[in-house]
């Protein structure tokens, strides 16, 4: 029996179909809080964008043999997995031995087929590609992608966008504001589009949020996370086993991979309201920009800052190293949006209030400062 989950964001939509309910249930859970995911009748799916993700070993072998039959191929990394890509007529075909998944994409009809051997990796892959299908539609419709966290004021939809380099405090800022009456919209990136004469519409980019063990402890969430694990709960499967072990042991010492990348707790979108009492928003209107920096020992304060929006604050095909558009879902539009869309977004954001803030490891004091700053915007 085929099951189906439909996702909708702004004017974009895609339907995930599968012969295993685990696959469509995953999309329903993962996107539900942010992209209006609903279970639908598979028999009534129209001819719009579809991701067909079946557990079908024979289909996996068939496409894999096609990729390896002597035609030109290209090796790429996609979602941290090596992928071998080729063409079969107008279709793009690919295979991932690591995941046991093969792909066939027909960009002209917005149809993407996955055939895999194991439900969990197929569910993750189908969700990634459904998200890319939505992004592709929105990019073609004049949207752009910002590298920003975001929160929304529920009273009026005013949205604060937080920018900064890795480690600047984008996630910390969003979560502290979400604990003081704002709604959490995005952890790391948002989709934006100029509307009317001056407004910028903002919708979320659903993804698991990465929270360092130290931040989780500082927020007072580590006890809840530990109890969740002890009672049989899980976090996102991309979470490293060492992080799970540290949570269970009550150890919030940061864990590092190759001394460069911190291993973090990977939180599902729906776990923010369910576990940590953080409300989620489904959209908003840009109202202000925050530029945080963290100094562990300094007192939280508003600081002088000349930082403005730059090219690095937009996602692009060049910077999108985890999810390059190898399946042609954006149909040639850059991964951060058309140049005209990015330019208009940048010009409108430049007219909004900008605030540079210094945060510290004193969570209550930092939260109080952010609440004060947010109320001036």
Short mmCIF file of C-alpha atoms in Angstrom, two decimals, residues 2-372:
data_model
loop_
_atom_site.label_atom_id
_atom_site.label_comp_id
_atom_site.label_asym_id
_atom_site.label_seq_id
_atom_site.Cartn_x
_atom_site.Cartn_y
_atom_site.Cartn_z
CA UNK A 2 1.28 3.46 -0.95
CA UNK A 3 1.16 6.28 1.62
CA UNK A 4 1.65 9.98 0.96
CA UNK A 5 2.62 13.16 2.81
CA UNK A 6 2.13 16.59 1.25
CA UNK A 7 4.29 19.60 2.18
CA UNK A 8 3.39 23.23 1.52
CA UNK A 9 5.46 26.39 2.05
CA UNK A 10 4.21 29.71 0.66
CA UNK A 11 3.09 28.82 -2.90
CA UNK A 12 5.33 25.76 -3.20
CA UNK A 13 4.23 22.15 -2.69
CA UNK A 14 5.63 18.63 -3.00
CA UNK A 15 4.23 15.21 -2.17
CA UNK A 16 6.32 12.33 -0.78
CA UNK A 17 5.02 8.85 -1.68
CA UNK A 18 6.36 5.53 -0.45
CA UNK A 19 5.55 1.84 -0.15
CA UNK A 20 6.68 2.05 3.48
CA UNK A 21 4.81 4.29 5.95
CA UNK A 22 8.04 4.93 7.90
CA UNK A 23 9.22 7.10 5.00
CA UNK A 24 6.14 9.31 4.73
CA UNK A 25 5.70 9.40 8.52
CA UNK A 26 9.23 10.79 8.78
CA UNK A 27 8.37 13.66 6.41
CA UNK A 28 5.13 14.26 8.30
CA UNK A 29 6.99 14.59 11.60
CA UNK A 30 10.01 16.47 10.30
CA UNK A 31 8.16 19.16 8.33
CA UNK A 32 4.85 19.22 10.16
CA UNK A 33 5.59 22.08 12.57
CA UNK A 34 6.88 24.39 9.84
CA UNK A 35 5.74 23.36 6.35
CA UNK A 36 2.11 22.36 6.85
CA UNK A 37 2.77 18.65 6.34
CA UNK A 38 -0.36 16.52 6.06
CA UNK A 39 -1.16 12.91 5.25
CA UNK A 40 -3.06 12.68 1.96
CA UNK A 41 -4.63 9.99 -0.19
CA UNK A 42 -1.92 8.64 -2.48
CA UNK A 43 -4.49 7.91 -5.15
CA UNK A 44 -5.45 11.56 -5.36
CA UNK A 45 -1.95 13.00 -5.84
CA UNK A 46 -1.92 15.45 -8.74
CA UNK A 47 0.81 16.02 -11.28
CA UNK A 48 2.74 18.55 -9.19
CA UNK A 49 6.21 17.86 -7.76
CA UNK A 50 6.59 14.37 -6.30
CA UNK A 51 9.31 12.45 -4.51
CA UNK A 52 8.66 8.71 -4.83
CA UNK A 53 10.76 6.87 -2.25
CA UNK A 54 10.32 3.10 -2.25
CA UNK A 55 12.10 0.35 -0.38
CA UNK A 56 12.90 -1.61 -3.50
CA UNK A 57 16.27 -3.44 -3.67
CA UNK A 58 15.68 -4.48 -7.28
CA UNK A 59 15.11 -0.84 -8.28
CA UNK A 60 18.28 0.18 -6.46
CA UNK A 61 20.31 -2.42 -8.34
CA UNK A 62 18.74 -1.49 -11.68
CA UNK A 63 19.67 2.20 -11.47
CA UNK A 64 23.08 1.42 -9.94
CA UNK A 65 23.91 -0.85 -12.91
CA UNK A 66 22.88 1.94 -15.29
CA UNK A 67 25.22 4.38 -13.56
CA UNK A 68 28.07 1.87 -13.87
CA UNK A 69 27.44 0.76 -17.47
CA UNK A 70 30.27 2.84 -18.95
CA UNK A 71 28.53 6.20 -19.40
CA UNK A 72 30.29 9.40 -18.18
CA UNK A 73 29.97 9.84 -14.40
CA UNK A 74 30.79 12.48 -11.81
CA UNK A 75 31.59 11.84 -8.14
CA UNK A 76 30.07 14.35 -5.71
CA UNK A 77 29.40 14.58 -1.98
CA UNK A 78 25.75 14.97 -1.04
CA UNK A 79 24.67 15.22 2.60
CA UNK A 80 28.10 13.86 3.61
CA UNK A 81 27.71 10.78 1.40
CA UNK A 82 29.65 10.03 -1.81
CA UNK A 83 27.34 9.92 -4.81
CA UNK A 84 28.11 8.80 -8.36
CA UNK A 85 26.04 10.79 -10.88
CA UNK A 86 25.30 10.21 -14.56
CA UNK A 87 22.66 10.99 -17.19
CA UNK A 88 20.14 8.69 -18.85
CA UNK A 89 18.55 10.71 -21.62
CA UNK A 90 17.02 13.79 -19.98
CA UNK A 91 17.06 12.10 -16.57
CA UNK A 92 19.75 12.49 -13.93
CA UNK A 93 20.61 9.17 -12.28
CA UNK A 94 22.81 8.56 -9.25
CA UNK A 95 23.75 5.91 -6.74
CA UNK A 96 25.02 5.94 -3.17
CA UNK A 97 26.61 2.71 -2.02
CA UNK A 98 26.96 4.11 1.51
CA UNK A 99 23.22 4.61 1.88
CA UNK A 100 22.03 1.80 -0.38
CA UNK A 101 19.98 4.32 -2.40
CA UNK A 102 19.70 5.02 -6.13
CA UNK A 103 18.06 8.09 -7.65
CA UNK A 104 16.34 9.07 -10.89
CA UNK A 105 15.40 12.72 -11.38
CA UNK A 106 13.34 14.17 -14.24
CA UNK A 107 13.63 17.95 -13.74
CA UNK A 108 11.19 18.80 -16.56
CA UNK A 109 8.35 17.04 -14.72
CA UNK A 110 9.53 17.74 -11.13
CA UNK A 111 9.56 14.00 -10.48
CA UNK A 112 12.26 12.33 -8.39
CA UNK A 113 12.39 8.59 -7.67
CA UNK A 114 14.44 6.93 -4.92
CA UNK A 115 14.90 3.19 -4.62
CA UNK A 116 16.63 1.92 -1.50
CA UNK A 117 17.32 -1.09 0.65
CA UNK A 118 16.65 0.26 4.15
CA UNK A 119 13.79 2.49 5.39
CA UNK A 120 15.73 4.91 7.62
CA UNK A 121 18.28 6.19 5.08
CA UNK A 122 15.55 6.33 2.44
CA UNK A 123 13.35 8.38 4.80
CA UNK A 124 16.18 10.84 5.46
CA UNK A 125 17.04 11.11 1.76
CA UNK A 126 13.41 11.58 0.73
CA UNK A 127 13.01 14.40 3.28
CA UNK A 128 16.18 16.12 2.05
CA UNK A 129 15.01 15.99 -1.55
CA UNK A 130 11.46 17.07 -0.73
CA UNK A 131 12.96 20.08 1.02
CA UNK A 132 15.13 20.78 -2.03
CA UNK A 133 12.05 20.50 -4.26
CA UNK A 134 10.31 23.18 -2.19
CA UNK A 135 13.41 25.37 -2.26
CA UNK A 136 13.73 24.96 -6.03
CA UNK A 137 10.14 26.10 -6.57
CA UNK A 138 10.56 29.09 -4.26
CA UNK A 139 13.85 30.16 -5.83
CA UNK A 140 12.24 30.13 -9.26
CA UNK A 141 9.41 32.22 -7.80
CA UNK A 142 11.70 35.03 -6.62
CA UNK A 143 12.72 33.88 -3.15
CA UNK A 144 16.25 33.95 -1.71
CA UNK A 145 17.98 32.06 1.11
CA UNK A 146 19.64 33.85 4.03
CA UNK A 147 22.18 32.31 6.43
CA UNK A 148 20.33 33.46 9.52
CA UNK A 149 18.43 32.32 12.57
CA UNK A 150 15.04 33.93 13.14
CA UNK A 151 12.30 34.50 15.73
CA UNK A 152 8.81 35.93 15.32
CA UNK A 153 6.77 38.15 17.62
CA UNK A 154 3.37 36.42 17.75
CA UNK A 155 1.40 39.64 18.23
CA UNK A 156 2.26 41.11 14.83
CA UNK A 157 4.51 38.68 12.92
CA UNK A 158 7.55 40.96 13.25
CA UNK A 159 10.64 38.83 12.60
CA UNK A 160 14.16 39.36 13.91
CA UNK A 161 16.94 37.91 11.75
CA UNK A 162 20.26 37.09 13.42
CA UNK A 163 23.47 37.02 11.38
CA UNK A 164 27.05 36.07 12.14
CA UNK A 165 29.88 33.73 11.39
CA UNK A 166 30.06 30.23 12.82
CA UNK A 167 30.04 30.46 16.63
CA UNK A 168 28.80 34.06 16.71
CA UNK A 169 25.65 33.11 18.60
CA UNK A 170 22.87 32.89 16.00
CA UNK A 171 21.27 29.83 17.60
CA UNK A 172 21.80 31.12 21.14
CA UNK A 173 20.15 34.44 20.27
CA UNK A 174 17.10 32.78 18.70
CA UNK A 175 16.58 30.35 21.56
CA UNK A 176 16.97 32.99 24.26
CA UNK A 177 14.38 35.19 22.58
CA UNK A 178 12.12 32.17 22.07
CA UNK A 179 12.24 31.64 25.83
CA UNK A 180 11.03 35.24 26.34
CA UNK A 181 7.80 35.34 24.35
CA UNK A 182 9.04 35.10 20.76
CA UNK A 183 8.43 32.11 18.48
CA UNK A 184 11.29 30.12 16.98
CA UNK A 185 11.29 30.28 13.16
CA UNK A 186 14.72 29.05 12.08
CA UNK A 187 18.00 27.84 13.45
CA UNK A 188 20.42 28.48 10.59
CA UNK A 189 18.71 29.73 7.45
CA UNK A 190 15.46 31.23 6.18
CA UNK A 191 13.71 31.76 2.87
CA UNK A 192 12.83 35.37 2.10
CA UNK A 193 10.97 37.26 -0.62
CA UNK A 194 10.25 40.96 -1.19
CA UNK A 195 6.51 41.63 -1.09
CA UNK A 196 4.36 44.75 -1.46
CA UNK A 197 6.43 47.93 -1.53
CA UNK A 198 8.76 47.46 1.42
CA UNK A 199 8.06 44.19 3.22
CA UNK A 200 10.09 41.00 3.23
CA UNK A 201 8.19 37.77 3.78
CA UNK A 202 10.05 35.11 5.77
CA UNK A 203 9.37 31.37 5.95
CA UNK A 204 11.40 28.70 7.75
CA UNK A 205 13.91 26.25 6.35
CA UNK A 206 13.13 23.10 8.38
CA UNK A 207 16.16 21.29 9.74
CA UNK A 208 17.41 19.62 12.87
CA UNK A 209 19.00 22.23 15.14
CA UNK A 210 22.51 21.64 16.48
CA UNK A 211 22.90 22.65 20.13
CA UNK A 212 26.22 22.37 21.92
CA UNK A 213 26.26 20.46 25.21
CA UNK A 214 27.32 23.63 27.02
CA UNK A 215 24.44 25.66 25.57
CA UNK A 216 21.94 22.91 26.38
CA UNK A 217 23.16 22.92 29.98
CA UNK A 218 23.15 26.73 30.22
CA UNK A 219 19.55 26.81 29.00
CA UNK A 220 18.64 24.26 31.67
CA UNK A 221 17.50 21.74 29.07
CA UNK A 222 20.06 19.00 29.68
CA UNK A 223 18.01 17.37 32.46
CA UNK A 224 14.98 17.16 30.15
CA UNK A 225 17.13 15.78 27.34
CA UNK A 226 18.64 13.16 29.63
CA UNK A 227 15.25 12.05 30.92
CA UNK A 228 13.98 11.87 27.34
CA UNK A 229 16.79 9.45 26.47
CA UNK A 230 16.41 7.40 29.64
CA UNK A 231 12.73 6.81 28.90
CA UNK A 232 13.46 5.49 25.41
CA UNK A 233 13.34 8.71 23.43
CA UNK A 234 15.81 9.68 20.73
CA UNK A 235 17.15 12.74 18.98
CA UNK A 236 17.89 13.09 15.27
CA UNK A 237 19.85 10.05 13.98
CA UNK A 238 22.69 12.28 12.77
CA UNK A 239 23.59 12.88 16.44
CA UNK A 240 26.93 11.26 17.24
CA UNK A 241 26.86 8.43 19.77
CA UNK A 242 29.38 10.24 21.99
CA UNK A 243 26.90 13.12 22.42
CA UNK A 244 24.17 10.71 23.50
CA UNK A 245 26.56 9.11 25.98
CA UNK A 246 27.54 12.51 27.40
CA UNK A 247 23.89 13.48 27.85
CA UNK A 248 23.14 10.26 29.68
CA UNK A 249 26.18 10.76 31.91
CA UNK A 250 25.27 14.36 32.73
CA UNK A 251 28.52 15.61 31.17
CA UNK A 252 28.22 18.95 29.36
CA UNK A 253 31.90 19.29 28.40
CA UNK A 254 32.07 20.20 24.68
CA UNK A 255 32.99 17.33 22.38
CA UNK A 256 35.13 17.94 19.32
CA UNK A 257 35.62 16.18 16.02
CA UNK A 258 39.18 16.62 14.69
CA UNK A 259 39.59 19.59 17.08
CA UNK A 260 37.64 21.78 14.63
CA UNK A 261 33.96 20.83 14.62
CA UNK A 262 31.94 20.53 17.80
CA UNK A 263 29.70 17.51 18.11
CA UNK A 264 26.26 18.71 19.17
CA UNK A 265 22.82 17.57 20.21
CA UNK A 266 20.65 17.28 17.08
CA UNK A 267 17.11 18.37 17.93
CA UNK A 268 14.08 17.60 15.74
CA UNK A 269 11.87 20.64 14.96
CA UNK A 270 8.92 19.16 16.85
CA UNK A 271 11.07 18.56 19.94
CA UNK A 272 11.38 22.28 20.62
CA UNK A 273 7.75 22.69 21.67
CA UNK A 274 7.31 19.12 22.92
CA UNK A 275 10.44 18.84 25.09
CA UNK A 276 11.67 22.38 25.71
CA UNK A 277 8.47 24.45 25.62
CA UNK A 278 9.76 26.59 22.74
CA UNK A 279 6.91 27.67 20.43
CA UNK A 280 7.42 27.51 16.66
CA UNK A 281 6.35 30.03 14.02
CA UNK A 282 5.42 29.23 10.42
CA UNK A 283 6.23 32.62 8.89
CA UNK A 284 6.67 36.31 9.49
CA UNK A 285 7.75 39.72 8.20
CA UNK A 286 11.32 40.99 8.57
CA UNK A 287 11.50 43.80 11.14
CA UNK A 288 15.10 44.01 12.32
CA UNK A 289 18.61 42.55 12.17
CA UNK A 290 20.76 41.39 15.09
CA UNK A 291 24.52 40.86 15.03
CA UNK A 292 25.63 39.04 18.19
CA UNK A 293 29.09 38.18 19.41
CA UNK A 294 29.90 36.06 22.44
CA UNK A 295 32.49 36.97 25.05
CA UNK A 296 32.33 34.51 27.93
CA UNK A 297 33.55 36.96 30.58
CA UNK A 298 32.11 40.28 29.40
CA UNK A 299 28.86 41.79 30.60
CA UNK A 300 26.05 41.50 28.03
CA UNK A 301 25.52 44.88 26.38
CA UNK A 302 24.56 46.75 23.24
CA UNK A 303 27.77 47.57 21.40
CA UNK A 304 28.83 49.82 18.57
CA UNK A 305 28.88 47.86 15.36
CA UNK A 306 29.40 48.65 11.71
CA UNK A 307 28.44 45.18 10.52
CA UNK A 308 25.93 45.19 7.70
CA UNK A 309 24.49 42.50 5.46
CA UNK A 310 27.05 41.05 3.08
CA UNK A 311 27.25 38.48 0.31
CA UNK A 312 28.30 35.83 2.83
CA UNK A 313 24.96 36.23 4.61
CA UNK A 314 23.19 34.72 1.59
CA UNK A 315 23.38 31.03 0.85
CA UNK A 316 24.51 30.30 -2.70
CA UNK A 317 25.36 27.46 -5.01
CA UNK A 318 29.04 28.07 -4.17
CA UNK A 319 28.52 27.84 -0.40
CA UNK A 320 25.88 25.09 -0.43
CA UNK A 321 28.42 22.31 -0.09
CA UNK A 322 26.13 19.84 1.74
CA UNK A 323 23.18 19.96 -0.64
CA UNK A 324 24.34 20.95 -4.14
CA UNK A 325 21.54 20.94 -6.71
CA UNK A 326 22.76 17.83 -8.50
CA UNK A 327 19.20 16.74 -9.36
CA UNK A 328 18.28 19.98 -11.15
CA UNK A 329 15.41 20.92 -8.86
CA UNK A 330 16.14 24.65 -9.04
CA UNK A 331 16.39 24.38 -12.86
CA UNK A 332 19.45 26.61 -13.11
CA UNK A 333 18.59 29.18 -10.44
CA UNK A 334 21.45 29.71 -7.96
CA UNK A 335 21.01 28.00 -4.59
CA UNK A 336 20.68 31.37 -2.85
CA UNK A 337 18.19 32.84 -5.31
CA UNK A 338 18.39 34.98 -8.40
CA UNK A 339 20.79 37.92 -8.24
CA UNK A 340 17.89 40.36 -8.61
CA UNK A 341 16.05 38.78 -5.67
CA UNK A 342 19.14 38.87 -3.44
CA UNK A 343 19.82 42.49 -4.35
CA UNK A 344 16.25 43.58 -3.54
CA UNK A 345 16.27 41.68 -0.24
CA UNK A 346 19.60 43.26 0.72
CA UNK A 347 18.35 46.75 -0.13
CA UNK A 348 15.18 46.35 1.93
CA UNK A 349 16.95 44.79 4.90
CA UNK A 350 19.42 47.69 4.89
CA UNK A 351 16.51 50.01 5.76
CA UNK A 352 15.56 48.04 8.89
CA UNK A 353 16.99 48.57 12.40
CA UNK A 354 20.37 46.93 13.02
CA UNK A 355 21.59 46.05 16.52
CA UNK A 356 24.98 44.67 17.52
CA UNK A 357 24.98 42.92 20.89
CA UNK A 358 27.56 41.33 23.11
CA UNK A 359 26.44 38.16 24.87
CA UNK A 360 28.15 36.12 27.57
CA UNK A 361 27.84 32.74 29.23
CA UNK A 362 25.55 34.40 31.79
CA UNK A 363 22.34 33.15 30.18
CA UNK A 364 19.81 35.12 32.30
CA UNK A 365 21.70 38.37 31.74
CA UNK A 366 22.09 37.73 28.01
CA UNK A 367 18.40 36.85 27.70
CA UNK A 368 17.41 40.03 29.53
CA UNK A 369 19.55 42.14 27.21
CA UNK A 370 18.10 40.52 24.08
CA UNK A 371 14.57 40.98 25.40
CA UNK A 372 15.28 44.67 25.96
#
